[in-house]
């Protein structure tokens, strides 16, 4: 196995963003090909999941890992965790991953000396993190130590964020009588739907998995919208819980909701989309703040081993968001800019204390 710390053209890569280290990992025996990106370790070791995906090419994998890794720096810092940001991607050839591959990945993580801590992400389930733990201590969310699937905690944080946004924008203490449109009813979206319904919301759901969305709609007495129209339906809150880029130059002018608050990563197609939303008077809960419940449940599993205590900790994301909304209202910038500033200020202060 080889771990090569640099790549030609890396420093000038448009998404490089001052990464501390980027490692290209290969293991001939297991067929592993991976990239591990450590963006920033100022606040602590870089925690971020390992994604396994069949990328179109290596350039796409590199772009993905660099963007996700920087995103983890912001997410962990804004969530108040003493952790830096990093991420790994494994380049899938379309075949199933083997335990040998995960063990080889664990050995590659070890070579970074604890600067990077891995966890599950798209394409990496519980069995994978357990296999990684056979060769590496630098892994979280294993079945031996942890609270299991992070999705319910992500959903709990999103629900807390929706409530904070509703309180701020509409002055309401519950979702009773409000309508909530949810794009993507997978692990997180379905849980958010159940929580919102229990709190009194009427639901409009959409998912490309038509059968599954119909089953959930029956369970929750919800209506179903077309996947290409869910962002534009008449609702008080739009909740993106599918893939990134849901908020863009085409969809934002069509939004009818006063609030956007959901779990998907990278919801804004470009940073200008935050300005577009603010310009339309739509309150946007920055994605990397509202969706931090899962990473909090992984990072702090030993401090809050009981689900109720963890939900209380994750629920604090609602307070973080309330304060961001107030700063934005006072003219402090878009909610996205303020959230980035909160994260970067924490890192700058830690750096200054260190030197
Ligand atoms: P998931 O794969 O379980 O659910 C995603 C759902 O979106 C699926 O049901 C899928 O069919 C649907 N979908 C895909 N494209 C769609 C489209 N164009 N329109 C409507 N539906 C579509 O994933 P998840 O774990 O629920 O995560 C949802 C989002 O939240 C992802 O963007 C993920 O990166 C982000 N996120 C998840 C967690 C977590 O703990 N699971 C944590 C942070 C962020």
mmCIF file of C-alpha atoms in Angstrom, residues 12-341:
data_model
loop_
_atom_site.group_PDB
_atom_site.id
_atom_site.type_symbol
_atom_site.label_atom_id
_atom_site.label_comp_id
_atom_site.label_asym_id
_atom_site.label_seq_id
_atom_site.Cartn_x
_atom_site.Cartn_y
_atom_site.Cartn_z
ATOM 1 C CA UNK A 12 -3.949 25.284 -7.587
ATOM 2 C CA UNK A 13 -7.110 23.141 -7.522
ATOM 3 C CA UNK A 14 -10.165 25.455 -7.329
ATOM 4 C CA UNK A 15 -11.475 23.557 -4.276
ATOM 5 C CA UNK A 16 -8.134 23.201 -2.514
ATOM 6 C CA UNK A 17 -9.158 25.790 0.143
ATOM 7 C CA UNK A 18 -5.934 25.491 2.154
ATOM 8 C CA UNK A 19 -6.249 21.777 2.956
ATOM 9 C CA UNK A 20 -3.625 20.627 5.464
ATOM 10 C CA UNK A 21 -3.135 17.279 3.716
ATOM 11 C CA UNK A 22 -4.621 15.234 0.906
ATOM 12 C CA UNK A 23 -3.615 11.580 0.684
ATOM 13 C CA UNK A 24 -4.085 9.287 -2.300
ATOM 14 C CA UNK A 25 -4.340 5.719 -1.124
ATOM 15 C CA UNK A 26 -4.131 2.481 -3.084
ATOM 16 C CA UNK A 27 -3.991 -1.143 -2.035
ATOM 17 C CA UNK A 28 -3.382 -3.669 -4.792
ATOM 18 C CA UNK A 29 -4.498 -6.719 -2.782
ATOM 19 C CA UNK A 30 -7.983 -5.435 -1.940
ATOM 20 C CA UNK A 31 -8.384 -3.085 -4.918
ATOM 21 C CA UNK A 32 -8.867 -0.088 -2.621
ATOM 22 C CA UNK A 33 -8.516 3.333 -4.214
ATOM 23 C CA UNK A 34 -9.291 6.239 -1.915
ATOM 24 C CA UNK A 35 -8.596 9.884 -1.252
ATOM 25 C CA UNK A 36 -8.424 11.157 2.321
ATOM 26 C CA UNK A 37 -8.650 14.933 2.727
ATOM 27 C CA UNK A 38 -7.772 16.654 5.995
ATOM 28 C CA UNK A 39 -8.905 20.246 5.711
ATOM 29 C CA UNK A 40 -8.264 21.733 9.148
ATOM 30 C CA UNK A 41 -7.205 20.288 12.506
ATOM 31 C CA UNK A 42 -7.069 23.547 14.499
ATOM 32 C CA UNK A 43 -9.988 22.570 16.745
ATOM 33 C CA UNK A 44 -9.032 18.892 16.945
ATOM 34 C CA UNK A 45 -8.680 15.785 14.788
ATOM 35 C CA UNK A 46 -10.573 16.012 11.506
ATOM 36 C CA UNK A 47 -13.837 14.046 11.755
ATOM 37 C CA UNK A 48 -15.773 13.270 8.601
ATOM 38 C CA UNK A 49 -17.346 10.201 7.039
ATOM 39 C CA UNK A 50 -16.041 7.966 4.297
ATOM 40 C CA UNK A 51 -18.141 8.034 1.122
ATOM 41 C CA UNK A 52 -17.998 5.148 -1.366
ATOM 42 C CA UNK A 53 -19.270 6.115 -4.781
ATOM 43 C CA UNK A 54 -18.846 5.200 -8.464
ATOM 44 C CA UNK A 55 -17.494 8.553 -9.671
ATOM 45 C CA UNK A 56 -17.400 9.402 -13.376
ATOM 46 C CA UNK A 57 -13.649 9.945 -13.065
ATOM 47 C CA UNK A 58 -10.897 10.667 -10.540
ATOM 48 C CA UNK A 59 -11.296 14.426 -10.934
ATOM 49 C CA UNK A 60 -14.916 14.154 -9.773
ATOM 50 C CA UNK A 61 -13.831 12.159 -6.709
ATOM 51 C CA UNK A 62 -11.171 14.723 -5.846
ATOM 52 C CA UNK A 63 -13.589 17.641 -6.184
ATOM 53 C CA UNK A 64 -16.149 15.854 -4.016
ATOM 54 C CA UNK A 65 -13.732 15.012 -1.217
ATOM 55 C CA UNK A 66 -12.244 18.526 -1.104
ATOM 56 C CA UNK A 67 -15.658 20.194 -0.938
ATOM 57 C CA UNK A 68 -17.030 17.765 1.627
ATOM 58 C CA UNK A 69 -13.911 18.030 3.765
ATOM 59 C CA UNK A 70 -14.071 21.838 3.995
ATOM 60 C CA UNK A 71 -17.783 21.511 4.711
ATOM 61 C CA UNK A 72 -16.967 19.292 7.695
ATOM 62 C CA UNK A 73 -14.616 21.956 9.086
ATOM 63 C CA UNK A 74 -17.493 24.457 9.029
ATOM 64 C CA UNK A 75 -20.056 21.950 10.334
ATOM 65 C CA UNK A 76 -17.951 20.727 13.260
ATOM 66 C CA UNK A 77 -16.867 24.251 14.218
ATOM 67 C CA UNK A 78 -20.385 25.730 14.042
ATOM 68 C CA UNK A 79 -21.726 22.796 16.104
ATOM 69 C CA UNK A 80 -19.288 23.696 18.896
ATOM 70 C CA UNK A 81 -17.348 20.432 18.562
ATOM 71 C CA UNK A 82 -13.634 20.324 19.354
ATOM 72 C CA UNK A 83 -13.011 18.658 16.029
ATOM 73 C CA UNK A 84 -11.565 19.684 12.719
ATOM 74 C CA UNK A 85 -12.863 18.796 9.284
ATOM 75 C CA UNK A 86 -11.914 16.023 6.902
ATOM 76 C CA UNK A 87 -13.509 13.469 4.638
ATOM 77 C CA UNK A 88 -12.594 10.382 2.645
ATOM 78 C CA UNK A 89 -13.901 8.991 -0.607
ATOM 79 C CA UNK A 90 -13.437 5.477 -1.903
ATOM 80 C CA UNK A 91 -13.631 5.159 -5.673
ATOM 81 C CA UNK A 92 -16.073 2.324 -6.348
ATOM 82 C CA UNK A 93 -15.749 0.199 -9.506
ATOM 83 C CA UNK A 94 -19.403 -0.791 -9.175
ATOM 84 C CA UNK A 95 -18.670 -4.069 -7.338
ATOM 85 C CA UNK A 96 -19.470 -4.613 -3.679
ATOM 86 C CA UNK A 97 -16.808 -3.529 -1.213
ATOM 87 C CA UNK A 98 -15.093 -6.365 0.675
ATOM 88 C CA UNK A 99 -14.103 -6.517 4.345
ATOM 89 C CA UNK A 100 -10.456 -6.633 3.149
ATOM 90 C CA UNK A 101 -10.991 -3.280 1.447
ATOM 91 C CA UNK A 102 -12.367 -1.691 4.607
ATOM 92 C CA UNK A 103 -9.482 -3.119 6.639
ATOM 93 C CA UNK A 104 -7.000 -1.686 4.102
ATOM 94 C CA UNK A 105 -8.779 1.648 4.410
ATOM 95 C CA UNK A 106 -8.396 1.440 8.206
ATOM 96 C CA UNK A 107 -4.636 0.939 7.812
ATOM 97 C CA UNK A 108 -4.473 3.985 5.520
ATOM 98 C CA UNK A 109 -6.323 6.051 8.142
ATOM 99 C CA UNK A 110 -3.760 4.914 10.741
ATOM 100 C CA UNK A 111 -0.925 6.294 8.635
ATOM 101 C CA UNK A 112 -2.335 9.788 9.262
ATOM 102 C CA UNK A 113 -1.535 9.315 12.940
ATOM 103 C CA UNK A 114 -4.982 10.235 14.287
ATOM 104 C CA UNK A 115 -5.320 13.507 12.346
ATOM 105 C CA UNK A 116 -8.313 12.003 10.536
ATOM 106 C CA UNK A 117 -11.225 10.153 12.179
ATOM 107 C CA UNK A 118 -13.576 8.332 9.844
ATOM 108 C CA UNK A 119 -17.273 7.400 10.099
ATOM 109 C CA UNK A 120 -20.096 6.260 7.852
ATOM 110 C CA UNK A 121 -21.422 8.196 4.889
ATOM 111 C CA UNK A 122 -23.175 7.398 1.609
ATOM 112 C CA UNK A 123 -22.096 3.881 0.556
ATOM 113 C CA UNK A 124 -20.545 3.081 3.941
ATOM 114 C CA UNK A 125 -22.854 1.354 6.381
ATOM 115 C CA UNK A 126 -22.523 -0.137 9.849
ATOM 116 C CA UNK A 127 -20.759 -3.296 8.586
ATOM 117 C CA UNK A 128 -18.155 -1.133 6.875
ATOM 118 C CA UNK A 129 -17.315 0.961 9.936
ATOM 119 C CA UNK A 130 -17.133 -2.217 12.026
ATOM 120 C CA UNK A 131 -14.652 -3.717 9.513
ATOM 121 C CA UNK A 132 -12.593 -0.494 9.536
ATOM 122 C CA UNK A 133 -12.484 -0.742 13.347
ATOM 123 C CA UNK A 134 -10.735 -4.129 13.009
ATOM 124 C CA UNK A 135 -7.600 -2.310 11.830
ATOM 125 C CA UNK A 136 -8.051 1.261 13.071
ATOM 126 C CA UNK A 137 -9.028 2.970 16.336
ATOM 127 C CA UNK A 138 -9.717 6.200 14.390
ATOM 128 C CA UNK A 139 -13.343 5.416 13.544
ATOM 129 C CA UNK A 140 -16.641 6.483 15.143
ATOM 130 C CA UNK A 141 -20.183 5.155 14.995
ATOM 131 C CA UNK A 142 -19.247 1.469 15.286
ATOM 132 C CA UNK A 143 -21.747 -0.975 16.736
ATOM 133 C CA UNK A 144 -19.438 -1.505 19.722
ATOM 134 C CA UNK A 145 -19.269 2.160 20.751
ATOM 135 C CA UNK A 146 -21.931 4.582 19.731
ATOM 136 C CA UNK A 147 -25.619 5.264 19.326
ATOM 137 C CA UNK A 148 -25.902 3.588 15.929
ATOM 138 C CA UNK A 149 -27.479 5.187 12.855
ATOM 139 C CA UNK A 150 -26.935 8.978 13.010
ATOM 140 C CA UNK A 151 -29.974 9.750 10.799
ATOM 141 C CA UNK A 152 -32.554 10.052 13.636
ATOM 142 C CA UNK A 153 -30.310 12.625 15.341
ATOM 143 C CA UNK A 154 -29.893 14.523 12.096
ATOM 144 C CA UNK A 155 -33.688 14.535 11.797
ATOM 145 C CA UNK A 156 -34.064 15.716 15.395
ATOM 146 C CA UNK A 157 -31.680 18.625 14.724
ATOM 147 C CA UNK A 158 -33.550 19.533 11.541
ATOM 148 C CA UNK A 159 -36.843 19.489 13.445
ATOM 149 C CA UNK A 160 -35.333 21.739 16.147
ATOM 150 C CA UNK A 161 -34.109 24.053 13.361
ATOM 151 C CA UNK A 162 -37.524 24.167 11.680
ATOM 152 C CA UNK A 163 -39.124 25.087 15.021
ATOM 153 C CA UNK A 164 -36.539 27.842 15.572
ATOM 154 C CA UNK A 165 -37.196 29.214 12.076
ATOM 155 C CA UNK A 166 -40.973 29.086 12.517
ATOM 156 C CA UNK A 167 -40.681 30.909 15.831
ATOM 157 C CA UNK A 168 -38.450 33.564 14.283
ATOM 158 C CA UNK A 169 -40.303 34.150 11.014
ATOM 159 C CA UNK A 170 -43.902 33.400 11.981
ATOM 160 C CA UNK A 171 -43.909 33.846 15.768
ATOM 161 C CA UNK A 172 -45.370 30.346 16.237
ATOM 162 C CA UNK A 173 -44.427 27.916 19.027
ATOM 163 C CA UNK A 174 -45.498 24.804 17.168
ATOM 164 C CA UNK A 175 -46.139 23.624 13.632
ATOM 165 C CA UNK A 176 -49.859 23.301 14.283
ATOM 166 C CA UNK A 177 -51.777 24.541 11.270
ATOM 167 C CA UNK A 178 -48.647 25.072 9.174
ATOM 168 C CA UNK A 179 -47.769 23.196 5.998
ATOM 169 C CA UNK A 180 -44.393 21.598 5.461
ATOM 170 C CA UNK A 181 -43.125 20.400 2.052
ATOM 171 C CA UNK A 182 -40.446 17.728 2.244
ATOM 172 C CA UNK A 183 -38.220 16.912 -0.740
ATOM 173 C CA UNK A 184 -36.771 13.423 -0.255
ATOM 174 C CA UNK A 185 -38.312 11.026 2.265
ATOM 175 C CA UNK A 186 -35.320 8.773 2.917
ATOM 176 C CA UNK A 187 -33.767 8.112 6.316
ATOM 177 C CA UNK A 188 -33.788 11.728 7.468
ATOM 178 C CA UNK A 189 -36.725 13.130 5.472
ATOM 179 C CA UNK A 190 -39.146 10.441 6.692
ATOM 180 C CA UNK A 191 -38.177 11.040 10.329
ATOM 181 C CA UNK A 192 -38.574 14.810 9.920
ATOM 182 C CA UNK A 193 -42.004 14.167 8.382
ATOM 183 C CA UNK A 194 -43.085 12.093 11.407
ATOM 184 C CA UNK A 195 -41.831 14.711 13.887
ATOM 185 C CA UNK A 196 -43.491 17.577 12.002
ATOM 186 C CA UNK A 197 -46.783 15.683 11.750
ATOM 187 C CA UNK A 198 -46.733 14.913 15.469
ATOM 188 C CA UNK A 199 -46.268 18.635 16.111
ATOM 189 C CA UNK A 200 -49.394 19.404 14.095
ATOM 190 C CA UNK A 201 -48.081 20.192 10.601
ATOM 191 C CA UNK A 202 -49.839 19.275 7.378
ATOM 192 C CA UNK A 203 -47.406 17.559 5.011
ATOM 193 C CA UNK A 204 -46.651 17.542 1.294
ATOM 194 C CA UNK A 205 -44.074 14.915 0.336
ATOM 195 C CA UNK A 206 -42.051 14.063 -2.772
ATOM 196 C CA UNK A 207 -39.530 11.368 -3.554
ATOM 197 C CA UNK A 208 -38.297 9.663 -6.705
ATOM 198 C CA UNK A 209 -39.139 6.372 -4.934
ATOM 199 C CA UNK A 210 -42.849 6.610 -5.673
ATOM 200 C CA UNK A 211 -43.959 3.476 -3.812
ATOM 201 C CA UNK A 212 -42.140 4.435 -0.610
ATOM 202 C CA UNK A 213 -43.488 7.993 -0.614
ATOM 203 C CA UNK A 214 -47.055 6.728 -1.078
ATOM 204 C CA UNK A 215 -46.685 4.403 1.922
ATOM 205 C CA UNK A 216 -45.378 7.257 4.088
ATOM 206 C CA UNK A 217 -48.091 9.617 2.824
ATOM 207 C CA UNK A 218 -50.766 7.106 3.895
ATOM 208 C CA UNK A 219 -49.123 6.694 7.313
ATOM 209 C CA UNK A 220 -49.028 10.455 7.913
ATOM 210 C CA UNK A 221 -52.163 11.531 6.060
ATOM 211 C CA UNK A 222 -49.977 13.635 3.761
ATOM 212 C CA UNK A 223 -50.367 14.690 0.154
ATOM 213 C CA UNK A 224 -47.783 13.920 -2.503
ATOM 214 C CA UNK A 225 -46.302 16.324 -5.067
ATOM 215 C CA UNK A 226 -44.294 15.728 -8.234
ATOM 216 C CA UNK A 227 -40.548 15.640 -7.617
ATOM 217 C CA UNK A 228 -39.929 18.553 -9.986
ATOM 218 C CA UNK A 229 -42.608 20.726 -8.291
ATOM 219 C CA UNK A 230 -42.204 20.079 -4.571
ATOM 220 C CA UNK A 231 -40.058 23.193 -4.120
ATOM 221 C CA UNK A 232 -42.811 25.321 -5.659
ATOM 222 C CA UNK A 233 -45.877 24.035 -3.787
ATOM 223 C CA UNK A 234 -47.803 26.330 -1.453
ATOM 224 C CA UNK A 235 -46.313 25.650 1.966
ATOM 225 C CA UNK A 236 -44.927 27.525 4.966
ATOM 226 C CA UNK A 237 -41.684 25.537 5.165
ATOM 227 C CA UNK A 238 -39.676 23.875 2.393
ATOM 228 C CA UNK A 239 -37.456 21.048 3.688
ATOM 229 C CA UNK A 240 -34.779 19.799 1.241
ATOM 230 C CA UNK A 241 -33.786 16.280 2.318
ATOM 231 C CA UNK A 242 -32.668 14.763 -1.001
ATOM 232 C CA UNK A 243 -29.479 15.741 -2.814
ATOM 233 C CA UNK A 244 -27.518 19.007 -3.017
ATOM 234 C CA UNK A 245 -28.238 22.007 -5.259
ATOM 235 C CA UNK A 246 -31.995 22.200 -4.539
ATOM 236 C CA UNK A 247 -31.746 25.993 -4.177
ATOM 237 C CA UNK A 248 -30.646 27.630 -7.400
ATOM 238 C CA UNK A 249 -31.388 30.402 -9.886
ATOM 239 C CA UNK A 250 -34.328 28.445 -11.309
ATOM 240 C CA UNK A 251 -35.950 27.092 -8.123
ATOM 241 C CA UNK A 252 -35.584 30.097 -5.786
ATOM 242 C CA UNK A 253 -37.905 32.400 -7.785
ATOM 243 C CA UNK A 254 -40.520 29.597 -7.725
ATOM 244 C CA UNK A 255 -40.455 29.020 -3.942
ATOM 245 C CA UNK A 256 -43.638 29.902 -2.083
ATOM 246 C CA UNK A 257 -42.431 28.970 1.396
ATOM 247 C CA UNK A 258 -41.263 31.645 3.862
ATOM 248 C CA UNK A 259 -38.726 29.258 5.350
ATOM 249 C CA UNK A 260 -36.176 26.794 3.922
ATOM 250 C CA UNK A 261 -34.802 24.396 6.521
ATOM 251 C CA UNK A 262 -33.678 20.879 5.645
ATOM 252 C CA UNK A 263 -31.033 18.188 5.949
ATOM 253 C CA UNK A 264 -29.450 17.984 2.499
ATOM 254 C CA UNK A 265 -25.789 18.929 2.223
ATOM 255 C CA UNK A 266 -24.782 21.714 -0.181
ATOM 256 C CA UNK A 267 -28.339 22.987 -0.728
ATOM 257 C CA UNK A 268 -27.152 26.261 -2.263
ATOM 258 C CA UNK A 269 -26.023 25.793 -5.836
ATOM 259 C CA UNK A 270 -23.754 28.847 -5.488
ATOM 260 C CA UNK A 271 -23.096 31.304 -2.614
ATOM 261 C CA UNK A 272 -25.189 33.919 -4.485
ATOM 262 C CA UNK A 273 -28.231 31.738 -3.875
ATOM 263 C CA UNK A 274 -28.136 32.781 -0.204
ATOM 264 C CA UNK A 275 -28.463 36.390 -1.396
ATOM 265 C CA UNK A 276 -31.310 35.408 -3.753
ATOM 266 C CA UNK A 277 -33.194 33.816 -0.845
ATOM 267 C CA UNK A 278 -32.647 36.800 1.440
ATOM 268 C CA UNK A 279 -33.729 39.115 -1.386
ATOM 269 C CA UNK A 280 -37.054 37.297 -1.549
ATOM 270 C CA UNK A 281 -37.481 37.527 2.231
ATOM 271 C CA UNK A 282 -37.093 33.749 2.659
ATOM 272 C CA UNK A 283 -35.478 32.632 5.915
ATOM 273 C CA UNK A 284 -32.761 30.060 5.148
ATOM 274 C CA UNK A 285 -31.332 27.756 7.832
ATOM 275 C CA UNK A 286 -27.728 27.137 6.724
ATOM 276 C CA UNK A 287 -27.447 23.454 5.830
ATOM 277 C CA UNK A 288 -24.193 22.731 7.629
ATOM 278 C CA UNK A 289 -25.651 24.066 10.878
ATOM 279 C CA UNK A 290 -29.115 22.499 10.810
ATOM 280 C CA UNK A 291 -27.907 19.061 9.660
ATOM 281 C CA UNK A 292 -25.134 18.650 12.265
ATOM 282 C CA UNK A 293 -27.165 16.350 14.553
ATOM 283 C CA UNK A 294 -25.726 13.200 13.010
ATOM 284 C CA UNK A 295 -22.114 14.222 13.404
ATOM 285 C CA UNK A 296 -22.809 15.404 16.958
ATOM 286 C CA UNK A 297 -24.269 11.966 17.788
ATOM 287 C CA UNK A 298 -21.132 10.319 16.442
ATOM 288 C CA UNK A 299 -18.631 12.733 17.980
ATOM 289 C CA UNK A 300 -20.159 12.917 21.456
ATOM 290 C CA UNK A 301 -21.497 9.368 21.830
ATOM 291 C CA UNK A 302 -19.364 8.774 24.916
ATOM 292 C CA UNK A 303 -20.374 12.066 26.601
ATOM 293 C CA UNK A 304 -24.113 11.552 25.944
ATOM 294 C CA UNK A 305 -24.599 7.765 25.825
ATOM 295 C CA UNK A 306 -28.390 7.935 26.355
ATOM 296 C CA UNK A 307 -30.603 8.880 23.389
ATOM 297 C CA UNK A 308 -32.588 11.451 25.427
ATOM 298 C CA UNK A 309 -29.437 13.262 26.547
ATOM 299 C CA UNK A 310 -28.120 13.219 22.988
ATOM 300 C CA UNK A 311 -31.390 14.646 21.669
ATOM 301 C CA UNK A 312 -31.088 17.485 24.212
ATOM 302 C CA UNK A 313 -27.543 18.217 22.977
ATOM 303 C CA UNK A 314 -28.589 18.074 19.305
ATOM 304 C CA UNK A 315 -31.619 20.256 20.058
ATOM 305 C CA UNK A 316 -29.233 23.100 20.937
ATOM 306 C CA UNK A 317 -28.847 23.545 17.167
ATOM 307 C CA UNK A 318 -32.192 25.362 17.376
ATOM 308 C CA UNK A 319 -30.603 27.976 19.684
ATOM 309 C CA UNK A 320 -27.598 28.352 17.370
ATOM 310 C CA UNK A 321 -29.948 28.947 14.455
ATOM 311 C CA UNK A 322 -32.119 31.422 16.392
ATOM 312 C CA UNK A 323 -29.052 33.509 17.091
ATOM 313 C CA UNK A 324 -27.996 33.364 13.402
ATOM 314 C CA UNK A 325 -31.490 34.487 12.342
ATOM 315 C CA UNK A 326 -31.378 37.433 14.768
ATOM 316 C CA UNK A 327 -27.939 38.532 13.546
ATOM 317 C CA UNK A 328 -29.132 38.385 9.940
ATOM 318 C CA UNK A 329 -32.222 40.423 10.784
ATOM 319 C CA UNK A 330 -29.986 43.033 12.394
ATOM 320 C CA UNK A 331 -28.147 43.428 9.086
ATOM 321 C CA UNK A 332 -25.211 41.115 9.768
ATOM 322 C CA UNK A 333 -25.302 39.484 6.330
ATOM 323 C CA UNK A 334 -27.052 36.426 4.940
ATOM 324 C CA UNK A 335 -27.658 33.541 7.331
ATOM 325 C CA UNK A 336 -25.116 31.513 5.362
ATOM 326 C CA UNK A 337 -22.424 34.204 5.674
ATOM 327 C CA UNK A 338 -23.075 34.499 9.408
ATOM 328 C CA UNK A 339 -22.814 30.735 9.927
ATOM 329 C CA UNK A 340 -19.512 30.608 8.014
ATOM 330 C CA UNK A 341 -18.270 33.537 10.116
#
